[in-house]
Short mmCIF file of C-alpha atoms in Angstrom, two decimals:
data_model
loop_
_atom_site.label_atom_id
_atom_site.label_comp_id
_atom_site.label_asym_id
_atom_site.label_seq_id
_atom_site.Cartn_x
_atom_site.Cartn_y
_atom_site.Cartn_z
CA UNK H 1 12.44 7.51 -7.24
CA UNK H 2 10.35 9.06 -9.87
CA UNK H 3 8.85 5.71 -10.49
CA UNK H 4 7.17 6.51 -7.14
CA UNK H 5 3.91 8.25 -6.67
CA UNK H 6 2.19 8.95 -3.57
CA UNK H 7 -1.18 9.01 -3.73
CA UNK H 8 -3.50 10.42 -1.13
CA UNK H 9 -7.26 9.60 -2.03
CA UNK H 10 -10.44 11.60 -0.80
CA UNK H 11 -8.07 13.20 1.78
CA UNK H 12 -10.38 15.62 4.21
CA UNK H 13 -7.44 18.21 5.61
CA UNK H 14 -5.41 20.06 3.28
CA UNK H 15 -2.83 20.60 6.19
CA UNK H 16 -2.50 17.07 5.74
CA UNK H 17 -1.62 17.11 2.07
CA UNK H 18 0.67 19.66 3.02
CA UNK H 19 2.61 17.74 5.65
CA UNK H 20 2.35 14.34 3.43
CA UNK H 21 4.15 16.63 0.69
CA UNK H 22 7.05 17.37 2.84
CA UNK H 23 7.38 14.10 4.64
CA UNK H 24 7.86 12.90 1.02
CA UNK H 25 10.47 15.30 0.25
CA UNK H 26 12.50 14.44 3.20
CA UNK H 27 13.07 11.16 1.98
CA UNK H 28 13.47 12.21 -1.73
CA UNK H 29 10.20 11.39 -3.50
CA UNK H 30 7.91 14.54 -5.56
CA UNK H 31 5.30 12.71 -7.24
CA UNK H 32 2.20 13.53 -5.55
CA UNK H 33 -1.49 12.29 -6.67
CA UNK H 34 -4.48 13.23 -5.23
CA UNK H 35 -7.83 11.41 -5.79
CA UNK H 36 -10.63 14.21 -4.93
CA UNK H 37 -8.95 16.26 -1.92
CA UNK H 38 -11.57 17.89 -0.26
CA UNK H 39 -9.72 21.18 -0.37
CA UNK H 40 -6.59 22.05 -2.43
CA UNK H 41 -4.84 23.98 -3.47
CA UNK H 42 -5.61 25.77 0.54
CA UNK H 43 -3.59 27.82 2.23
CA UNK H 44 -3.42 25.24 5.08
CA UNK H 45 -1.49 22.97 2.59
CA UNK H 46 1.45 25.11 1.73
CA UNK H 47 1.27 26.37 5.40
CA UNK H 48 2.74 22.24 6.24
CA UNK H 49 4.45 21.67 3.71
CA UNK H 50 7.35 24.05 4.79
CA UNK H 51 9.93 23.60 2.03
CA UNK H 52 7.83 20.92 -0.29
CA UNK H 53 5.84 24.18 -2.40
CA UNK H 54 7.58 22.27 -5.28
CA UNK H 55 5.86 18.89 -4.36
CA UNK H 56 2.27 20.30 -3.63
CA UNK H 57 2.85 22.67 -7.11
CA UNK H 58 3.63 19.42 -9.18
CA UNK H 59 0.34 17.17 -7.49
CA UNK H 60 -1.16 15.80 -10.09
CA UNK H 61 -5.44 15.97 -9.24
CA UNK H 62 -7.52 13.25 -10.23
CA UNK H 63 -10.93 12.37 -10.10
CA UNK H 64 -10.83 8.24 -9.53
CA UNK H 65 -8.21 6.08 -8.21
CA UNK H 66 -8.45 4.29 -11.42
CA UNK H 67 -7.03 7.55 -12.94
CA UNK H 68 -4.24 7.86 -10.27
CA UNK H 69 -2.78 4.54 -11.01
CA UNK H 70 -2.86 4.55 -14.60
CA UNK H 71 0.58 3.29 -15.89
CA UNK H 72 1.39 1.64 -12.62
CA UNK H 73 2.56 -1.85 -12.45
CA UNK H 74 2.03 -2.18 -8.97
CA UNK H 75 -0.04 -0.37 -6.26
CA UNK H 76 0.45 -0.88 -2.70
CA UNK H 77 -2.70 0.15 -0.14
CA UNK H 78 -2.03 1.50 3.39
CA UNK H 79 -4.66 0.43 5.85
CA UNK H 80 -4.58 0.61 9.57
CA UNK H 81 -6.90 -2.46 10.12
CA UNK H 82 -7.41 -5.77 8.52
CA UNK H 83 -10.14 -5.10 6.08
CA UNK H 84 -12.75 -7.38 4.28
CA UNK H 85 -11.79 -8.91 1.03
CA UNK H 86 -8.33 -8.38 1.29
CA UNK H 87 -5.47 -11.09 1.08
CA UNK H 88 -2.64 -11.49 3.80
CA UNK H 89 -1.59 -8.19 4.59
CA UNK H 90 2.36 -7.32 4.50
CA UNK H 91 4.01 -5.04 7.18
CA UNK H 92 5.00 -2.19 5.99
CA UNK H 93 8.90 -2.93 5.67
CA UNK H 94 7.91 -5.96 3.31
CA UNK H 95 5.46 -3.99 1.70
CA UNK H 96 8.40 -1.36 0.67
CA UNK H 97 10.48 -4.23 -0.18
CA UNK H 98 8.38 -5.48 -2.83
CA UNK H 99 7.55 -1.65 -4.35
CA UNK H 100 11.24 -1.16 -4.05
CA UNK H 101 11.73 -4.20 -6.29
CA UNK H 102 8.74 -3.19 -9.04
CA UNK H 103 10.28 -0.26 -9.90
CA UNK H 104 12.97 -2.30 -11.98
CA UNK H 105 9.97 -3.00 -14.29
CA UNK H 106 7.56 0.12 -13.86
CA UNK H 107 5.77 2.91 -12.20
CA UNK H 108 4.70 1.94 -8.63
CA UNK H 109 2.13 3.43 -6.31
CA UNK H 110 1.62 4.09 -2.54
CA UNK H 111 -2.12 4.48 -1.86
CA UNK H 112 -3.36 6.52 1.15
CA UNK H 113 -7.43 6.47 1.77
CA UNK H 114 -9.02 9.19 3.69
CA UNK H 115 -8.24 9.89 7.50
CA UNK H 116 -11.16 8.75 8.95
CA UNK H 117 -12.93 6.36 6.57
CA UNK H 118 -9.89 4.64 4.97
CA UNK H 119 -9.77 3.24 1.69
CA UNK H 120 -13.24 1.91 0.46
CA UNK H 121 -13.40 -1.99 -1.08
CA UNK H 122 -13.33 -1.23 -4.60
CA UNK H 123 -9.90 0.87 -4.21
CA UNK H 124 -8.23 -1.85 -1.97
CA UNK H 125 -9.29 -4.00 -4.89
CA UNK H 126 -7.27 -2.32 -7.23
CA UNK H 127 -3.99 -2.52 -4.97
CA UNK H 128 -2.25 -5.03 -5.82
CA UNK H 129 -1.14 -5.72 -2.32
CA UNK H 130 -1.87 -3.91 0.87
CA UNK H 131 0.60 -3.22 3.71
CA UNK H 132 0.25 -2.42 7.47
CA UNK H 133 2.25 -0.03 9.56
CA UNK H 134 2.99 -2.18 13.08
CA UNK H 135 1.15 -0.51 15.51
CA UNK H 136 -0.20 -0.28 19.03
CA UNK H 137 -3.83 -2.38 18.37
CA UNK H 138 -4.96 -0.28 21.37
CA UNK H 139 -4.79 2.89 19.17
CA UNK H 140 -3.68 2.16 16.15
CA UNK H 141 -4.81 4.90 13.60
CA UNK H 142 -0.90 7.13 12.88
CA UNK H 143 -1.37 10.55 11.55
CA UNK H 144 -1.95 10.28 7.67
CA UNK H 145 1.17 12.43 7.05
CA UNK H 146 2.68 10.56 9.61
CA UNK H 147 1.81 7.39 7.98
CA UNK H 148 3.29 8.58 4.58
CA UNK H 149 6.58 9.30 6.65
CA UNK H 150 6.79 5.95 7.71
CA UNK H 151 6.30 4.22 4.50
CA UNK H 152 8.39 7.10 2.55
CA UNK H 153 11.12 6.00 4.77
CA UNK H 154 11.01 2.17 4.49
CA UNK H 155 10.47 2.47 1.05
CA UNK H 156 14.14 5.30 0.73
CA UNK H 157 16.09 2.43 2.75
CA UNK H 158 14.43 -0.44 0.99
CA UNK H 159 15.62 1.29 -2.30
CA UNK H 160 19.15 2.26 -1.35
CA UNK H 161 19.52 -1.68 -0.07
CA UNK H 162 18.13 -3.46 -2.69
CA UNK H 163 20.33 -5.25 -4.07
CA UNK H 164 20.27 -5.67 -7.74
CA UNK H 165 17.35 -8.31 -9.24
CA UNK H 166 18.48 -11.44 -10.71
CA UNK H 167 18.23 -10.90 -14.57
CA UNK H 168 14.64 -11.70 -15.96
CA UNK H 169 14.39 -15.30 -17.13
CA UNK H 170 12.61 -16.36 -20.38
CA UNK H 171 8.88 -16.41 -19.84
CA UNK H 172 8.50 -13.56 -17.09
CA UNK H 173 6.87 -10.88 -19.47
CA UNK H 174 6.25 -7.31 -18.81
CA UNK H 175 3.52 -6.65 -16.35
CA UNK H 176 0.66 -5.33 -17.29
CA UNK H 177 -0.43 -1.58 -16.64
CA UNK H 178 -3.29 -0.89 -14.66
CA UNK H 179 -5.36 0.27 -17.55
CA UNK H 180 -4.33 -3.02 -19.27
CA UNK H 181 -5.73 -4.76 -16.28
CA UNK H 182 -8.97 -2.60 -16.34
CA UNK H 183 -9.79 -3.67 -19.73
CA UNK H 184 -9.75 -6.84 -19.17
CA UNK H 185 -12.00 -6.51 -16.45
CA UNK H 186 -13.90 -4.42 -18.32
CA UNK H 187 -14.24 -7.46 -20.65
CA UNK H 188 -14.82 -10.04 -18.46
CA UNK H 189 -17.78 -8.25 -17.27
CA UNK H 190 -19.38 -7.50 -20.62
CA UNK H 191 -18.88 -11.47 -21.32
CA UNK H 192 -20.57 -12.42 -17.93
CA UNK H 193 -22.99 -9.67 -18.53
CA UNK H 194 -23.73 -11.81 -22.29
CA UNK H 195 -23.71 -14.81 -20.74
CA UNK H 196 -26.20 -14.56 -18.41
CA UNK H 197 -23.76 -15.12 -15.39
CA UNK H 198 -23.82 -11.65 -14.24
CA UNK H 199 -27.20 -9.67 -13.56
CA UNK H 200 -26.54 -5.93 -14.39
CA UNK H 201 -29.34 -4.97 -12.04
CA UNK H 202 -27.97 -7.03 -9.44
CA UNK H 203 -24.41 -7.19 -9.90
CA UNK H 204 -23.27 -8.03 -6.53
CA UNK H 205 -19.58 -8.23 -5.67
CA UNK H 206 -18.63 -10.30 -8.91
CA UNK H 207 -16.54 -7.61 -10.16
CA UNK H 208 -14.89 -6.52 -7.10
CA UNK H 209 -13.54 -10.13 -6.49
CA UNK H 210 -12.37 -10.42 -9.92
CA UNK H 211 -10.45 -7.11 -10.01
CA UNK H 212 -9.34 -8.11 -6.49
CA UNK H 213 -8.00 -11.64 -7.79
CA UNK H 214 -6.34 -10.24 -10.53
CA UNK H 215 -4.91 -7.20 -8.50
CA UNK H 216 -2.86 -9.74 -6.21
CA UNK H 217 -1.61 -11.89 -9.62
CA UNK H 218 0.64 -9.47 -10.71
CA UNK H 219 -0.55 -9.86 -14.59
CA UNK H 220 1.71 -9.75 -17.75
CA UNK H 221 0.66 -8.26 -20.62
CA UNK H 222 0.85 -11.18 -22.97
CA UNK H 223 -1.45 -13.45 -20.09
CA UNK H 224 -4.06 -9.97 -20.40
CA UNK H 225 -3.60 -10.52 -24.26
CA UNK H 226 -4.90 -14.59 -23.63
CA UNK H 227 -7.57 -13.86 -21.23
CA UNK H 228 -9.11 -11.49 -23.69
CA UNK H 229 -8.59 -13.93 -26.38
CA UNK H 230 -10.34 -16.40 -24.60
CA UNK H 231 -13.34 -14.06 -23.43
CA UNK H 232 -13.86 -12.84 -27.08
CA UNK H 233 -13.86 -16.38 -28.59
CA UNK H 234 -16.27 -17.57 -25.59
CA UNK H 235 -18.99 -14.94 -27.11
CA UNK H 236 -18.53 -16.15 -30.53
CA UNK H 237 -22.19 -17.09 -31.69
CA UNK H 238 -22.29 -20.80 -31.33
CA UNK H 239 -22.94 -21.88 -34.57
CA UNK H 240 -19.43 -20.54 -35.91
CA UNK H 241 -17.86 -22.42 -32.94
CA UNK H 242 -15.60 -25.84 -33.91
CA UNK H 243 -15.11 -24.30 -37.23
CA UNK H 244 -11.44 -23.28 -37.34
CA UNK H 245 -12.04 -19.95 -36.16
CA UNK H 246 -8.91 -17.30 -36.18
CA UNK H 247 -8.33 -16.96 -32.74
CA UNK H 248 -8.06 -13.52 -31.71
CA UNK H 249 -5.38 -13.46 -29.41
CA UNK H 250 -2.91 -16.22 -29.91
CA UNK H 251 -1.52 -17.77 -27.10
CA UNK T 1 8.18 0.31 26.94
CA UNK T 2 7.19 2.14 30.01
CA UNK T 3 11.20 1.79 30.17
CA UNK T 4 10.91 4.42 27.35
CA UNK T 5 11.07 8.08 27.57
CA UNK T 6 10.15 10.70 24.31
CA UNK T 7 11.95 13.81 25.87
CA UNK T 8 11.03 17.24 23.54
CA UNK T 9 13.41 19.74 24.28
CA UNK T 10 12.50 23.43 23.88
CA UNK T 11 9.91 22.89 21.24
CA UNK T 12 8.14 25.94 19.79
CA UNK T 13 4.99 25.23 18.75
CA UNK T 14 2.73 23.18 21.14
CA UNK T 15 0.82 22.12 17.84
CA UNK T 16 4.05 19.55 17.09
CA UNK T 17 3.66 18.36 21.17
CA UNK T 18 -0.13 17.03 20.52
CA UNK T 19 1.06 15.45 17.15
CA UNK T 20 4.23 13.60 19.00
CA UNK T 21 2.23 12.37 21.63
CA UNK T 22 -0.27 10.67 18.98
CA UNK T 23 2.72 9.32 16.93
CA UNK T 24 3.85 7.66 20.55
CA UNK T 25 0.69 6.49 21.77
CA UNK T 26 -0.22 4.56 17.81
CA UNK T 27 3.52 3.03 18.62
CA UNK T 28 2.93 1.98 21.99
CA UNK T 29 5.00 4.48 23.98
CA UNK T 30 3.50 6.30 27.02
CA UNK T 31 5.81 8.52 28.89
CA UNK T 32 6.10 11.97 27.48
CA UNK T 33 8.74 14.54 28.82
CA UNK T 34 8.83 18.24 27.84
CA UNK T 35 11.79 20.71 28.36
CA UNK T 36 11.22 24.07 28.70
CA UNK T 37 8.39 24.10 26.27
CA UNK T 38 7.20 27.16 24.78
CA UNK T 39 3.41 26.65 25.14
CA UNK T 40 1.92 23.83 27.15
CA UNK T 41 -0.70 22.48 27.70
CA UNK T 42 -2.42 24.53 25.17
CA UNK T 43 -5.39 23.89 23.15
CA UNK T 44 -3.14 22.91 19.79
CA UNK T 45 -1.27 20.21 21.56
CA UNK T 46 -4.40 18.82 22.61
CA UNK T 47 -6.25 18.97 19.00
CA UNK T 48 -2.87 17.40 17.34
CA UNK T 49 -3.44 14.90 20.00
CA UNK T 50 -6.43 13.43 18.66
CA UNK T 51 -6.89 9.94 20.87
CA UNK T 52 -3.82 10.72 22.67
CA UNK T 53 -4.84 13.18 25.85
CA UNK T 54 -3.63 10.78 28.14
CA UNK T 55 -0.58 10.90 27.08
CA UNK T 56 0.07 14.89 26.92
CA UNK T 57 -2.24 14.55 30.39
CA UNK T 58 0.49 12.65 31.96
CA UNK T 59 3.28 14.21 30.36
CA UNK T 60 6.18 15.91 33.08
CA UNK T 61 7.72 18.42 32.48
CA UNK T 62 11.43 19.86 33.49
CA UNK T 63 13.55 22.66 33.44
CA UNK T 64 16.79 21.39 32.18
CA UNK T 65 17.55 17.92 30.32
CA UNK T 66 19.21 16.99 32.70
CA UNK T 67 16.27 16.64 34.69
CA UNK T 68 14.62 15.00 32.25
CA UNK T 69 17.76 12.20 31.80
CA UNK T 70 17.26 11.84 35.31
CA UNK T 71 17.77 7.77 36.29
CA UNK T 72 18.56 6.71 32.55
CA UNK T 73 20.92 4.30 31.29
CA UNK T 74 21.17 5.67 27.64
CA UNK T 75 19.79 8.55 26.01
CA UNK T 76 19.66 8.86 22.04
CA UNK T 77 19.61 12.29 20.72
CA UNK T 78 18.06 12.64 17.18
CA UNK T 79 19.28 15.50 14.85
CA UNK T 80 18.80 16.10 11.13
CA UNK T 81 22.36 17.65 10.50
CA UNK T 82 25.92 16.21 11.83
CA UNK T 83 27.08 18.14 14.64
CA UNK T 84 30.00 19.62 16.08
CA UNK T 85 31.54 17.83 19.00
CA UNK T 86 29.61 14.70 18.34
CA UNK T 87 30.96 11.06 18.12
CA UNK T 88 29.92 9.09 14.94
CA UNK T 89 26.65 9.18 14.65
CA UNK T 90 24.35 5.99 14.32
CA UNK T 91 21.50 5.93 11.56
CA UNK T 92 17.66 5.82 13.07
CA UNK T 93 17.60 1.96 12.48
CA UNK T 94 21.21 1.29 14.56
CA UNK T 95 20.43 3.48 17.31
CA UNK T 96 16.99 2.08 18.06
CA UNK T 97 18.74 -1.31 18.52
CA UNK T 98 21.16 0.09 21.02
CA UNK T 99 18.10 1.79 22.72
CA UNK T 100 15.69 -1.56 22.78
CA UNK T 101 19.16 -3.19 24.41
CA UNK T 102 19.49 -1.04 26.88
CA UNK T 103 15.73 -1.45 28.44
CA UNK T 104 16.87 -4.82 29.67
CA UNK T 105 19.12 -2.72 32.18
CA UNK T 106 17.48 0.37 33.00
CA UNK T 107 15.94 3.40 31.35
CA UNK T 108 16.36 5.06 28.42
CA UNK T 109 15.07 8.14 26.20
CA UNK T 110 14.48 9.44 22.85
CA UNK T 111 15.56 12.87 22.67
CA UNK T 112 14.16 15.74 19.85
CA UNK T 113 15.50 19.08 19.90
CA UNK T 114 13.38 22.20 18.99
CA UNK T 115 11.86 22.42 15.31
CA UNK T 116 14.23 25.23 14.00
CA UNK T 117 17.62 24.56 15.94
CA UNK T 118 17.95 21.02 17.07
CA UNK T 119 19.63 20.20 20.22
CA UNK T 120 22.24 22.80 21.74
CA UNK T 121 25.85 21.55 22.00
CA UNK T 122 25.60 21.18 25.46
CA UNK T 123 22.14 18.90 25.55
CA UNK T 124 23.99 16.88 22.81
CA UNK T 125 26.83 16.07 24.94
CA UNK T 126 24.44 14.77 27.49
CA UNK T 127 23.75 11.76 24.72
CA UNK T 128 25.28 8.92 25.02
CA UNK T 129 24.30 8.11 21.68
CA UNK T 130 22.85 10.06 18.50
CA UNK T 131 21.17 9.08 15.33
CA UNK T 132 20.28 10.49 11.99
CA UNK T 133 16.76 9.45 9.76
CA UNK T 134 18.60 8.76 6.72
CA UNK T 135 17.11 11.62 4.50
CA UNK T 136 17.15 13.23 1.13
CA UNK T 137 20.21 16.02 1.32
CA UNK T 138 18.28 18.82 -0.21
CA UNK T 139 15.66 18.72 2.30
CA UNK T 140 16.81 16.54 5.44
CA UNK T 141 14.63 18.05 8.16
CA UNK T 142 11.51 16.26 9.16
CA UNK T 143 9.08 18.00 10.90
CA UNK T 144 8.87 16.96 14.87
CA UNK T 145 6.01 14.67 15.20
CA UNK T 146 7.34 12.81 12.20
CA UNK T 147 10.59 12.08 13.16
CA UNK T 148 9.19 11.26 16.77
CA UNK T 149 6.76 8.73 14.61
CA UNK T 150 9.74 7.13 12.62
CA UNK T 151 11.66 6.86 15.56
CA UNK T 152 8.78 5.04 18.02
CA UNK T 153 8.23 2.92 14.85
CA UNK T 154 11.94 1.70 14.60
CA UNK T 155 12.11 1.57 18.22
CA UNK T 156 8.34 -0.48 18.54
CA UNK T 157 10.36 -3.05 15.97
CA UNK T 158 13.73 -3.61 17.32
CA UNK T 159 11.78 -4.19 20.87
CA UNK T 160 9.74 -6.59 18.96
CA UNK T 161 11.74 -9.43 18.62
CA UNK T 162 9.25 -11.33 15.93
CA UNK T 163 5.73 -9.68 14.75
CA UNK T 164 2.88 -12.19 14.74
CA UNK T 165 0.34 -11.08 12.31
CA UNK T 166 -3.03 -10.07 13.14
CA UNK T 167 -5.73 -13.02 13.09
CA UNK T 168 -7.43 -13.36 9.66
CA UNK T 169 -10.58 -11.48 9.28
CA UNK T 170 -13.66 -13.37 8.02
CA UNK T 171 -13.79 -12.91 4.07
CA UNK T 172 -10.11 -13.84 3.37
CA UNK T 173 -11.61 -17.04 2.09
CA UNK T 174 -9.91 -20.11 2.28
CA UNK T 175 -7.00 -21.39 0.23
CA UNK T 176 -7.95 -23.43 -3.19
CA UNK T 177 -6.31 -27.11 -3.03
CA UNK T 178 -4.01 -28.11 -6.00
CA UNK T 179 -6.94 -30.57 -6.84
CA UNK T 180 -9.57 -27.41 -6.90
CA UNK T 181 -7.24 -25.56 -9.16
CA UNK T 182 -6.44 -28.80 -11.40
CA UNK T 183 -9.90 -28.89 -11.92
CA UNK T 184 -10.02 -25.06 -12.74
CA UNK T 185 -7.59 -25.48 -15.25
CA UNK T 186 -9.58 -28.53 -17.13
CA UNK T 187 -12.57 -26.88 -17.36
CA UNK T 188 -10.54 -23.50 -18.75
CA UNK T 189 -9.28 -26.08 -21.28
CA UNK T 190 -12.27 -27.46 -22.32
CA UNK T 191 -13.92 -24.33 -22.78
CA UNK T 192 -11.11 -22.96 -24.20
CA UNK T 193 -11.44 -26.10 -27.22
CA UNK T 194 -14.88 -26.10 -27.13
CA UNK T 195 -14.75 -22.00 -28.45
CA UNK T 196 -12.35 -23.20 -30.72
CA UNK T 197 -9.47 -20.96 -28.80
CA UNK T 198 -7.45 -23.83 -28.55
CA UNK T 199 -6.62 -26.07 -31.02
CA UNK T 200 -5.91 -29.43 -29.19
CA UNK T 201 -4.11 -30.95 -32.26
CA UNK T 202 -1.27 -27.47 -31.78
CA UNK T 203 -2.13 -26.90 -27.86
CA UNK T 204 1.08 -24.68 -28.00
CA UNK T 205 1.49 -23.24 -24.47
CA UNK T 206 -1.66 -21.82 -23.37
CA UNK T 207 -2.34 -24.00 -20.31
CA UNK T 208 1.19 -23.43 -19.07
CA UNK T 209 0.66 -19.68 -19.59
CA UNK T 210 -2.88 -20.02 -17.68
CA UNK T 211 -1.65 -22.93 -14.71
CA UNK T 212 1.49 -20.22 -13.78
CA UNK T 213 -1.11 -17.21 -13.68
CA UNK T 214 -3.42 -19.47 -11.36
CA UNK T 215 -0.05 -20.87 -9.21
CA UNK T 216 1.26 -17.14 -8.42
CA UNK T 217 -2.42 -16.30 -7.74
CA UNK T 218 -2.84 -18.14 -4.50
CA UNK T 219 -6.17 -18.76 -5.71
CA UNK T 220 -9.06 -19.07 -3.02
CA UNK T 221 -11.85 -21.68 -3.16
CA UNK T 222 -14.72 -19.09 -3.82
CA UNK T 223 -12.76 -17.64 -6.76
CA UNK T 224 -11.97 -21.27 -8.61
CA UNK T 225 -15.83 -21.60 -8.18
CA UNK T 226 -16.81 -18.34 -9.75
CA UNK T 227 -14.66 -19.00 -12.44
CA UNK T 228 -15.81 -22.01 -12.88
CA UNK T 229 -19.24 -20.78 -12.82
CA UNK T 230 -18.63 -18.15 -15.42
CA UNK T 231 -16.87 -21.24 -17.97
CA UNK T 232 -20.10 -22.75 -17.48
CA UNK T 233 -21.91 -19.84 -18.19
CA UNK T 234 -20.33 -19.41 -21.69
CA UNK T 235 -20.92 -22.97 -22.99
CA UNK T 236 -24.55 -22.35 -22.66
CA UNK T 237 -26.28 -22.37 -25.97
CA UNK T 238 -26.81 -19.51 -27.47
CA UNK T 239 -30.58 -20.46 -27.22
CA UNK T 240 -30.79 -19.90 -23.98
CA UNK T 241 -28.60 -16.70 -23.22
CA UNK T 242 -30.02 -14.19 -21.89
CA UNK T 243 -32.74 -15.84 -20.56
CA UNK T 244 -32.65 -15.64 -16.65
CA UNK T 245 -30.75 -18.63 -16.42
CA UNK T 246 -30.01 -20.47 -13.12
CA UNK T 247 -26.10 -19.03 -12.50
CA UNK T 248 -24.80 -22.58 -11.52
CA UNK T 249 -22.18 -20.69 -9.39
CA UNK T 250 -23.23 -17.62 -7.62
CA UNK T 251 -20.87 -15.01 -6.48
#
């Protein structure tokens, strides 16, 4: 369970970080992230978190969501509606199946957006998958501490039943980190930036739909390590090209 | 659901009242029923409400549970700690089955206790049933409104036999055929020689690597053609980089 963190991004209410902290507690989890609360530490915080001082004490305060889910192999994003740009969304009992699972390989996320506005596009696109709480379409909008109960739960029973993964088989690498993943995206857009593809005045939603692509594909290190080989020996200058170059990232 | 009752016996602080009758209302449940309670209505319960005043407008309220069990078939009585004089108890998940049963014969309620000391021996005994939220042992009580929310939330699934997902939202793009991403994967591999990446004499296994990345993608057709565009983009000559070249695929 400390492979878990909860993150709560651009959240508007401390008494809501507050609550969130103890609704995690309840169900055993203490790592608590917060992207840019509006207000914290605030009285109003430790006022609902009851007996969770120790989880609001620990929260780790970051300034980008980026940040928050360094390290993480996989991220999971909360929304209440079906949102632009996003893939098939899971219900939330799936959603805490497959974070239950990723925490035999790594540090997994929960991602929370703020209570009114959600989670904007570029931070869905850096969730890996995104999960919906079943809900009443008339009014469909749960409490964002309430919403972190919810999942917190699914996610307890979801560990305590999982039943042990089938052994790794040849091939399946380690996933890649977040940061890992950044880079290459970082990389990609330097090389379409070089290539003329990608007009840095006018970058339109290039880069969101890559980092969204590659969000849902679950990367591996060593398939980072080949896409970056293959970007860098794309911007070779053409006249050393065909000439039994070292490639720079073996496959 | 209007078979379903949320009673709230005794509860202190009208605050939690508002907050329950928003974590029924996003589940679908209506009927809210109030024993005793210590302040209501009262401007709290109707700020915790937030989209929920109809609810706390229509909720009854009675002097005794008994009244408020009046004409059910079942009543399950949630508490965070075993109890004296109490059968077995069920976890959340178990007794929200037994509850979504019963509404095919009659009605039945959800009964919370007040925040600090639960349900008193004698309101427990009225229970035909009781259930636990499986919880962390050093901290096991939720507060009110969230164990009202996980309990609507089990209770909104077991009544749901199957959940159909919502309808796709315009800009989850369409699926990629295998031909599209065939084609993908060519083009990757003729760039990929071209750069001198790939040596086609000692291919080794980069196109496996790169066709199992693209299969676990669930790549969609807009994305193959981006890529695509972006391969094409880096076989330009060097000549003409940076030169406002025609992007043959737009994002």
């Amino acid at each position: 369970m400390q492979r878990v963190r909860i993150v709560l991004s651009h959240t508007s209410h401390p008494g809501n970080i507050g609550a969130a902290a103890r609704a995690m507690k309840t169900m055993g989890f203490s790592r608590l992230v917060l992207v840019n609360p509006k207000a914290f530490p605030d009285p109003q915080a430790t006022a609902m978190a009851a007996g969770a001082d120790d989880v609001l004490a620990a929260a780790e305060i970051c300034s980008s969501l980026q940040e928050a889910l360094s390290g993480t192999v996989l991220a999971l994003a909360l929304t209440a509606r079906r949102r632009e740009l996003a893939t098939e969304p899971l219900w939330a009992r799936a959603g805490a199946a497959e974070i239950a699972q990723s925490t035999a390989t790594g540090e997994v996320a929960l991602v929370f957006g703020n209570e009114t506005s959600g989670l904007s596009n570029d931070e869905l696109a850096q969730c890996g998958r995104w999960a919906m709480i079943p809900a009443n379409p008339d009014c469909s909008s749960l409490n964002l501490a309430a919403a972190v109960q919810v999942m917190c739960y699914e996610l307890r029973l979801a560990m305590q039943d999982s039943l042990p993964l089938p052994p790794p088989v040849a091939g399946a690498g380690a996933p890649a980190t977040h940061e890992e993943v950044d880079g290459l995206l970082t990389h990609f857009e330097a090389s379409a930036v070089a290539s003329g593809f990608l007009d840095p005045e006018r970058p339109g939603r290039l880069m969101l739909r890559l980092r969204r692509l590659f969000a849902r594909s679950g990367l591996e290190k060593e398939e980072v390590s080949i896409l970056r080989g293959l970007l860098a020996s794309f911007r070779q200058p053409t006249g050393k090209r065909h000439a039994g170059l070292k490639k720079p990232n073996p496959p």
